[in-house]
mmCIF file with all atom_site columns, C-alpha atoms in Angstrom:
data_model
loop_
_atom_site.group_PDB
_atom_site.id
_atom_site.type_symbol
_atom_site.label_atom_id
_atom_site.label_alt_id
_atom_site.label_comp_id
_atom_site.label_asym_id
_atom_site.label_entity_id
_atom_site.label_seq_id
_atom_site.pdbx_PDB_ins_code
_atom_site.Cartn_x
_atom_site.Cartn_y
_atom_site.Cartn_z
_atom_site.occupancy
_atom_site.B_iso_or_equiv
_atom_site.pdbx_formal_charge
_atom_site.auth_seq_id
_atom_site.auth_comp_id
_atom_site.auth_asym_id
_atom_site.auth_atom_id
_atom_site.pdbx_PDB_model_num
ATOM 1   C CA . SER A 1 1   ? 3.151   -16.660 13.616  1.00 82.00 ? 1   SER A CA 1
ATOM 2   C CA . LYS A 1 2   ? 3.280   -12.987 12.638  1.00 88.00 ? 2   LYS A CA 1
ATOM 3   C CA . ILE A 1 3   ? 3.981   -13.843 8.972   1.00 89.00 ? 3   ILE A CA 1
ATOM 4   C CA . ILE A 1 4   ? 0.890   -16.039 8.709   1.00 91.00 ? 4   ILE A CA 1
ATOM 5   C CA . GLU A 1 5   ? -1.233  -13.318 10.325  1.00 93.00 ? 5   GLU A CA 1
ATOM 6   C CA . SER A 1 6   ? 0.155   -10.740 7.874   1.00 92.00 ? 6   SER A CA 1
ATOM 7   C CA . LYS A 1 7   ? -0.510  -12.997 4.880   1.00 93.00 ? 7   LYS A CA 1
ATOM 8   C CA . THR A 1 8   ? -4.086  -13.560 6.033   1.00 94.00 ? 8   THR A CA 1
ATOM 9   C CA . LEU A 1 9   ? -4.571  -9.834  6.568   1.00 94.00 ? 9   LEU A CA 1
ATOM 10  C CA . MET A 1 10  ? -3.044  -9.163  3.138   1.00 94.00 ? 10  MET A CA 1
ATOM 11  C CA . GLY A 1 11  ? -5.655  -11.386 1.504   1.00 94.00 ? 11  GLY A CA 1
ATOM 12  C CA . GLU A 1 12  ? -8.484  -9.608  3.305   1.00 95.00 ? 12  GLU A CA 1
ATOM 13  C CA . VAL A 1 13  ? -7.129  -6.127  2.529   1.00 95.00 ? 13  VAL A CA 1
ATOM 14  C CA . MET A 1 14  ? -6.600  -6.930  -1.165  1.00 95.00 ? 14  MET A CA 1
ATOM 15  C CA . LYS A 1 15  ? -10.144 -8.279  -1.408  1.00 96.00 ? 15  LYS A CA 1
ATOM 16  C CA . GLU A 1 16  ? -11.428 -5.077  0.193   1.00 95.00 ? 16  GLU A CA 1
ATOM 17  C CA . ALA A 1 17  ? -9.231  -2.997  -2.146  1.00 94.00 ? 17  ALA A CA 1
ATOM 18  C CA . GLY A 1 18  ? -10.622 -4.686  -5.247  1.00 93.00 ? 18  GLY A CA 1
ATOM 19  C CA . PHE A 1 19  ? -14.178 -4.177  -4.066  1.00 94.00 ? 19  PHE A CA 1
ATOM 20  C CA . SER A 1 20  ? -13.414 -0.559  -3.167  1.00 93.00 ? 20  SER A CA 1
ATOM 21  C CA . LEU A 1 21  ? -12.027 0.080   -6.661  1.00 92.00 ? 21  LEU A CA 1
ATOM 22  C CA . ALA A 1 22  ? -15.162 -1.398  -8.217  1.00 92.00 ? 22  ALA A CA 1
ATOM 23  C CA . GLU A 1 23  ? -17.319 0.863   -6.021  1.00 90.00 ? 23  GLU A CA 1
ATOM 24  C CA . ALA A 1 24  ? -15.277 3.933   -6.980  1.00 88.00 ? 24  ALA A CA 1
ATOM 25  C CA . LYS A 1 25  ? -15.485 3.133   -10.697 1.00 87.00 ? 25  LYS A CA 1
ATOM 26  C CA . PHE A 1 26  ? -19.224 2.601   -10.412 1.00 89.00 ? 26  PHE A CA 1
ATOM 27  C CA . ALA A 1 27  ? -19.755 5.888   -8.560  1.00 85.00 ? 27  ALA A CA 1
ATOM 28  C CA . ALA A 1 28  ? -17.216 8.108   -10.359 1.00 80.00 ? 28  ALA A CA 1
ATOM 29  C CA . GLY A 1 29  ? -16.927 6.435   -13.740 1.00 82.00 ? 29  GLY A CA 1
ATOM 30  C CA . ASP A 1 30  ? -13.643 5.242   -15.175 1.00 83.00 ? 30  ASP A CA 1
ATOM 31  C CA . PHE A 1 31  ? -11.138 7.730   -13.744 1.00 77.00 ? 31  PHE A CA 1
ATOM 32  C CA . SER A 1 32  ? -8.054  5.619   -14.537 1.00 79.00 ? 32  SER A CA 1
ATOM 33  C CA . HIS A 1 33  ? -7.159  7.559   -17.712 1.00 78.00 ? 33  HIS A CA 1
ATOM 34  C CA . GLY A 1 34  ? -6.964  10.853  -15.810 1.00 74.00 ? 34  GLY A CA 1
ATOM 35  C CA . VAL A 1 35  ? -4.829  9.300   -13.091 1.00 73.00 ? 35  VAL A CA 1
ATOM 36  C CA . LEU A 1 36  ? -2.456  7.598   -15.545 1.00 75.00 ? 36  LEU A CA 1
ATOM 37  C CA . GLU A 1 37  ? -1.971  10.788  -17.564 1.00 78.00 ? 37  GLU A CA 1
ATOM 38  C CA . SER A 1 38  ? -1.150  12.884  -14.513 1.00 74.00 ? 38  SER A CA 1
ATOM 39  C CA . VAL A 1 39  ? 1.414   10.528  -12.945 1.00 76.00 ? 39  VAL A CA 1
ATOM 40  C CA . ASP A 1 40  ? 4.997   11.710  -13.256 1.00 79.00 ? 40  ASP A CA 1
ATOM 41  C CA . ARG A 1 41  ? 6.608   10.114  -10.181 1.00 80.00 ? 41  ARG A CA 1
ATOM 42  C CA . ALA A 1 42  ? 5.714   7.780   -7.337  1.00 80.00 ? 42  ALA A CA 1
ATOM 43  C CA . LYS A 1 43  ? 3.999   9.333   -4.337  1.00 82.00 ? 43  LYS A CA 1
ATOM 44  C CA . CYS A 1 44  ? 4.257   6.339   -2.027  1.00 86.00 ? 44  CYS A CA 1
ATOM 45  C CA . LYS A 1 45  ? 7.863   5.254   -1.536  1.00 89.00 ? 45  LYS A CA 1
ATOM 46  C CA . ILE A 1 46  ? 9.739   2.756   0.602   1.00 91.00 ? 46  ILE A CA 1
ATOM 47  C CA . LYS A 1 47  ? 12.511  3.747   3.002   1.00 92.00 ? 47  LYS A CA 1
ATOM 48  C CA . THR A 1 48  ? 15.065  1.073   3.869   1.00 91.00 ? 48  THR A CA 1
ATOM 49  C CA . GLN A 1 49  ? 17.002  0.908   7.119   1.00 90.00 ? 49  GLN A CA 1
ATOM 50  C CA . LYS A 1 50  ? 19.321  -1.692  8.579   1.00 88.00 ? 50  LYS A CA 1
ATOM 51  C CA . GLU A 1 51  ? 18.970  -3.174  12.037  1.00 85.00 ? 51  GLU A CA 1
ATOM 52  C CA . ASN A 1 52  ? 21.878  -5.070  13.531  1.00 84.00 ? 52  ASN A CA 1
ATOM 53  C CA . VAL A 1 53  ? 20.701  -8.244  15.263  1.00 78.00 ? 53  VAL A CA 1
ATOM 54  C CA . ALA A 1 54  ? 23.427  -10.494 16.654  1.00 80.00 ? 54  ALA A CA 1
ATOM 55  C CA . GLY A 1 55  ? 25.932  -9.232  14.085  1.00 81.00 ? 55  GLY A CA 1
ATOM 56  C CA . VAL A 1 56  ? 23.582  -9.680  11.141  1.00 80.00 ? 56  VAL A CA 1
ATOM 57  C CA . ALA A 1 57  ? 22.341  -6.564  9.312   1.00 83.00 ? 57  ALA A CA 1
ATOM 58  C CA . LEU A 1 58  ? 18.623  -7.028  8.695   1.00 85.00 ? 58  LEU A CA 1
ATOM 59  C CA . PRO A 1 59  ? 16.733  -4.658  6.394   1.00 86.00 ? 59  PRO A CA 1
ATOM 60  C CA . ILE A 1 60  ? 13.638  -2.877  7.652   1.00 88.00 ? 60  ILE A CA 1
ATOM 61  C CA . PHE A 1 61  ? 11.203  -1.448  5.117   1.00 91.00 ? 61  PHE A CA 1
ATOM 62  C CA . GLU A 1 62  ? 8.987   1.505   5.919   1.00 91.00 ? 62  GLU A CA 1
ATOM 63  C CA . PRO A 1 63  ? 6.470   3.161   3.558   1.00 90.00 ? 63  PRO A CA 1
ATOM 64  C CA . PHE A 1 64  ? 6.225   6.946   3.404   1.00 89.00 ? 64  PHE A CA 1
ATOM 65  C CA . ILE A 1 65  ? 4.320   9.522   1.370   1.00 87.00 ? 65  ILE A CA 1
ATOM 66  C CA . ASP A 1 66  ? 6.454   11.892  -0.693  1.00 84.00 ? 66  ASP A CA 1
ATOM 67  C CA . GLY A 1 67  ? 4.593   15.062  -1.612  1.00 76.00 ? 67  GLY A CA 1
ATOM 68  C CA . GLY A 1 68  ? 0.973   16.121  -1.501  1.00 69.00 ? 68  GLY A CA 1
ATOM 69  C CA . ASP A 1 69  ? -2.116  14.475  -2.914  1.00 66.00 ? 69  ASP A CA 1
ATOM 70  C CA . THR A 1 70  ? -2.142  15.297  -6.632  1.00 59.00 ? 70  THR A CA 1
ATOM 71  C CA . TYR A 1 71  ? -5.428  13.428  -7.100  1.00 57.00 ? 71  TYR A CA 1
ATOM 72  C CA . GLU A 1 72  ? -7.441  15.112  -4.365  1.00 59.00 ? 72  GLU A CA 1
ATOM 73  C CA . LEU A 1 73  ? -9.924  16.488  -6.907  1.00 55.00 ? 73  LEU A CA 1
ATOM 74  C CA . THR A 1 74  ? -10.431 13.154  -8.677  1.00 53.00 ? 74  THR A CA 1
ATOM 75  C CA . GLY A 1 75  ? -14.073 12.180  -8.447  1.00 50.00 ? 75  GLY A CA 1
ATOM 76  C CA . LEU A 1 76  ? -15.054 15.523  -6.959  1.00 58.00 ? 76  LEU A CA 1
ATOM 77  C CA . SER A 1 77  ? -18.031 15.929  -9.250  1.00 64.00 ? 77  SER A CA 1
ATOM 78  C CA . ARG A 1 78  ? -19.345 12.462  -8.456  1.00 68.00 ? 78  ARG A CA 1
ATOM 79  C CA . GLY A 1 79  ? -18.177 9.552   -6.379  1.00 75.00 ? 79  GLY A CA 1
ATOM 80  C CA . GLY A 1 80  ? -15.597 11.540  -4.416  1.00 77.00 ? 80  GLY A CA 1
ATOM 81  C CA . GLN A 1 81  ? -16.178 9.615   -1.195  1.00 82.00 ? 81  GLN A CA 1
ATOM 82  C CA . GLN A 1 82  ? -15.727 6.266   -2.916  1.00 85.00 ? 82  GLN A CA 1
ATOM 83  C CA . VAL A 1 83  ? -12.545 7.447   -4.659  1.00 83.00 ? 83  VAL A CA 1
ATOM 84  C CA . GLN A 1 84  ? -11.140 8.706   -1.340  1.00 85.00 ? 84  GLN A CA 1
ATOM 85  C CA . ARG A 1 85  ? -12.046 5.424   0.383   1.00 89.00 ? 85  ARG A CA 1
ATOM 86  C CA . CYS A 1 86  ? -10.389 3.497   -2.464  1.00 88.00 ? 86  CYS A CA 1
ATOM 87  C CA . LYS A 1 87  ? -7.160  5.481   -1.979  1.00 87.00 ? 87  LYS A CA 1
ATOM 88  C CA . GLU A 1 88  ? -7.224  4.806   1.768   1.00 90.00 ? 88  GLU A CA 1
ATOM 89  C CA . VAL A 1 89  ? -7.776  1.065   1.305   1.00 94.00 ? 89  VAL A CA 1
ATOM 90  C CA . TYR A 1 90  ? -4.938  0.774   -1.219  1.00 92.00 ? 90  TYR A CA 1
ATOM 91  C CA . LYS A 1 91  ? -2.663  2.742   1.152   1.00 92.00 ? 91  LYS A CA 1
ATOM 92  C CA . LYS A 1 92  ? -3.527  0.196   3.842   1.00 94.00 ? 92  LYS A CA 1
ATOM 93  C CA . ALA A 1 93  ? -2.711  -2.616  1.385   1.00 95.00 ? 93  ALA A CA 1
ATOM 94  C CA . ILE A 1 94  ? 0.708   -1.077  0.712   1.00 94.00 ? 94  ILE A CA 1
ATOM 95  C CA . ASP A 1 95  ? 1.366   -0.808  4.459   1.00 94.00 ? 95  ASP A CA 1
ATOM 96  C CA . VAL A 1 96  ? 0.468   -4.471  5.036   1.00 94.00 ? 96  VAL A CA 1
ATOM 97  C CA . LEU A 1 97  ? 2.508   -5.594  2.029   1.00 93.00 ? 97  LEU A CA 1
ATOM 98  C CA . VAL A 1 98  ? 5.588   -3.678  3.200   1.00 93.00 ? 98  VAL A CA 1
ATOM 99  C CA . GLU A 1 99  ? 5.205   -5.093  6.717   1.00 92.00 ? 99  GLU A CA 1
ATOM 100 C CA . LEU A 1 100 ? 4.956   -8.606  5.273   1.00 92.00 ? 100 LEU A CA 1
ATOM 101 C CA . ALA A 1 101 ? 8.054   -8.019  3.126   1.00 91.00 ? 101 ALA A CA 1
ATOM 102 C CA . SER A 1 102 ? 9.990   -6.851  6.190   1.00 89.00 ? 102 SER A CA 1
ATOM 103 C CA . LEU A 1 103 ? 8.950   -9.923  8.159   1.00 89.00 ? 103 LEU A CA 1
ATOM 104 C CA . GLN A 1 104 ? 9.867   -12.317 5.360   1.00 88.00 ? 104 GLN A CA 1
ATOM 105 C CA . VAL A 1 105 ? 13.260  -10.701 4.699   1.00 85.00 ? 105 VAL A CA 1
ATOM 106 C CA . ARG A 1 106 ? 14.058  -10.859 8.409   1.00 80.00 ? 106 ARG A CA 1
ATOM 107 C CA . MET A 1 107 ? 13.314  -14.600 8.422   1.00 78.00 ? 107 MET A CA 1
ATOM 108 C CA . LEU A 1 108 ? 15.714  -15.389 5.527   1.00 69.00 ? 108 LEU A CA 1
ATOM 109 C CA . PRO A 1 109 ? 18.942  -15.271 7.622   1.00 60.00 ? 109 PRO A CA 1
ATOM 110 C CA . VAL A 1 110 ? 17.275  -17.344 10.347  1.00 57.00 ? 110 VAL A CA 1
ATOM 111 C CA . SER A 1 111 ? 16.060  -20.065 7.986   1.00 56.00 ? 111 SER A CA 1
ATOM 112 C CA . SER A 1 112 ? 19.332  -20.265 5.980   1.00 55.00 ? 112 SER A CA 1
ATOM 113 C CA . SER A 1 113 ? 21.547  -20.846 9.016   1.00 52.00 ? 113 SER A CA 1
#
Protein backbone atom coordinates (compact mmCIF):
# COMPACT_ATOMS: atom_id res chain seq x y z
CA SER A 1 0.00 0.00 0.00
CA LYS A 2 0.97 3.67 -0.29
CA ILE A 3 1.48 3.98 3.49
CA ILE A 4 3.95 1.09 3.57
CA GLU A 5 5.85 2.58 0.61
CA SER A 6 5.98 5.97 2.37
CA LYS A 7 7.22 4.41 5.62
CA THR A 8 9.95 2.55 3.75
CA LEU A 9 10.94 5.71 1.90
CA MET A 10 10.92 7.62 5.20
CA GLY A 11 13.45 5.19 6.66
CA GLU A 12 15.73 5.54 3.65
CA VAL A 13 15.47 9.35 3.59
CA MET A 14 16.16 9.67 7.33
CA LYS A 15 19.21 7.42 6.98
CA GLU A 16 20.44 9.60 4.12
CA ALA A 17 19.70 12.75 6.17
CA GLY A 18 21.74 11.53 9.12
CA PHE A 19 24.66 10.65 6.88
CA SER A 20 24.36 14.00 5.09
CA LEU A 21 24.49 15.85 8.42
CA ALA A 22 27.61 13.93 9.42
CA GLU A 23 29.23 14.84 6.08
CA ALA A 24 28.33 18.51 6.51
CA LYS A 25 29.70 18.62 10.07
CA PHE A 26 32.90 16.94 8.92
CA ALA A 27 33.37 19.37 6.02
CA ALA A 28 32.15 22.61 7.63
CA GLY A 29 32.77 21.98 11.31
CA ASP A 30 30.06 22.21 13.93
CA PHE A 31 27.76 24.90 12.53
CA SER A 32 24.81 24.07 14.82
CA HIS A 33 25.53 26.90 17.29
CA GLY A 34 25.32 29.53 14.55
CA VAL A 35 22.09 28.08 13.22
CA LEU A 36 20.47 27.81 16.66
CA GLU A 37 21.40 31.39 17.57
CA SER A 38 19.97 32.83 14.36
CA VAL A 39 16.59 31.04 14.46
CA ASP A 40 13.68 33.27 15.37
CA ARG A 41 10.78 31.53 13.58
CA ALA A 42 10.10 28.42 11.54
CA LYS A 43 10.89 28.61 7.84
CA CYS A 44 9.23 25.36 6.82
CA LYS A 45 5.55 25.32 7.76
CA ILE A 46 2.57 23.05 7.19
CA LYS A 47 -0.62 24.21 5.49
CA THR A 48 -3.80 22.30 6.32
CA GLN A 49 -6.77 21.93 4.00
CA LYS A 50 -9.93 19.87 4.20
CA GLU A 51 -11.15 17.55 1.47
CA ASN A 52 -14.72 16.31 1.58
CA VAL A 53 -14.90 12.61 0.73
CA ALA A 54 -18.34 11.01 1.00
CA GLY A 55 -19.44 13.54 3.61
CA VAL A 56 -16.33 13.15 5.74
CA ALA A 57 -13.91 16.10 6.00
CA LEU A 58 -10.40 14.71 5.65
CA PRO A 59 -7.37 16.89 6.41
CA ILE A 60 -4.65 17.30 3.81
CA PHE A 61 -1.23 18.51 4.93
CA GLU A 62 1.09 20.38 2.60
CA PRO A 63 4.56 21.73 3.47
CA PHE A 64 5.60 25.19 2.29
CA ILE A 65 8.58 27.49 2.73
CA ASP A 66 7.85 30.82 4.41
CA GLY A 67 10.51 33.41 3.66
CA GLY A 68 13.98 33.28 2.19
CA ASP A 69 16.98 31.18 3.12
CA THR A 70 18.51 32.84 6.19
CA TYR A 71 21.30 30.25 6.29
CA GLU A 72 22.48 30.53 2.70
CA LEU A 73 25.93 31.68 3.83
CA THR A 74 26.37 28.88 6.38
CA GLY A 75 29.41 26.84 5.46
CA LEU A 76 30.43 29.27 2.74
CA SER A 77 34.05 29.32 3.82
CA ARG A 78 34.27 25.53 3.88
CA GLY A 79 31.88 22.69 3.30
CA GLY A 80 29.22 24.81 1.61
CA GLN A 81 28.20 22.08 -0.82
CA GLN A 82 27.74 19.54 1.96
CA VAL A 83 25.71 22.01 4.04
CA GLN A 84 23.48 22.78 1.04
CA ARG A 85 23.03 19.06 0.31
CA CYS A 86 22.16 18.47 3.98
CA LYS A 87 19.44 21.15 3.81
CA GLU A 88 18.01 19.60 0.64
CA VAL A 89 17.94 16.09 2.13
CA TYR A 90 16.20 17.28 5.31
CA LYS A 91 13.67 19.20 3.17
CA LYS A 92 12.98 15.94 1.34
CA ALA A 93 12.56 14.19 4.72
CA ILE A 94 9.99 16.79 5.79
CA ASP A 95 8.09 16.32 2.51
CA VAL A 96 7.97 12.54 2.94
CA LEU A 97 6.98 12.84 6.60
CA VAL A 98 4.13 15.24 5.79
CA GLU A 99 2.93 12.97 2.98
CA LEU A 100 2.97 10.00 5.37
CA ALA A 101 1.04 11.99 7.99
CA SER A 102 -1.59 12.90 5.40
CA LEU A 103 -1.97 9.28 4.34
CA GLN A 104 -2.27 8.02 7.91
CA VAL A 105 -4.80 10.69 8.94
CA ARG A 106 -6.90 9.88 5.88
CA MET A 107 -6.97 6.20 6.89
CA LEU A 108 -8.27 6.90 10.44
CA PRO A 109 -11.95 7.46 9.43
CA VAL A 110 -11.82 4.38 7.18
CA SER A 111 -10.41 2.08 9.86
CA SER A 112 -12.71 3.37 12.66
CA SER A 113 -15.93 2.75 10.75
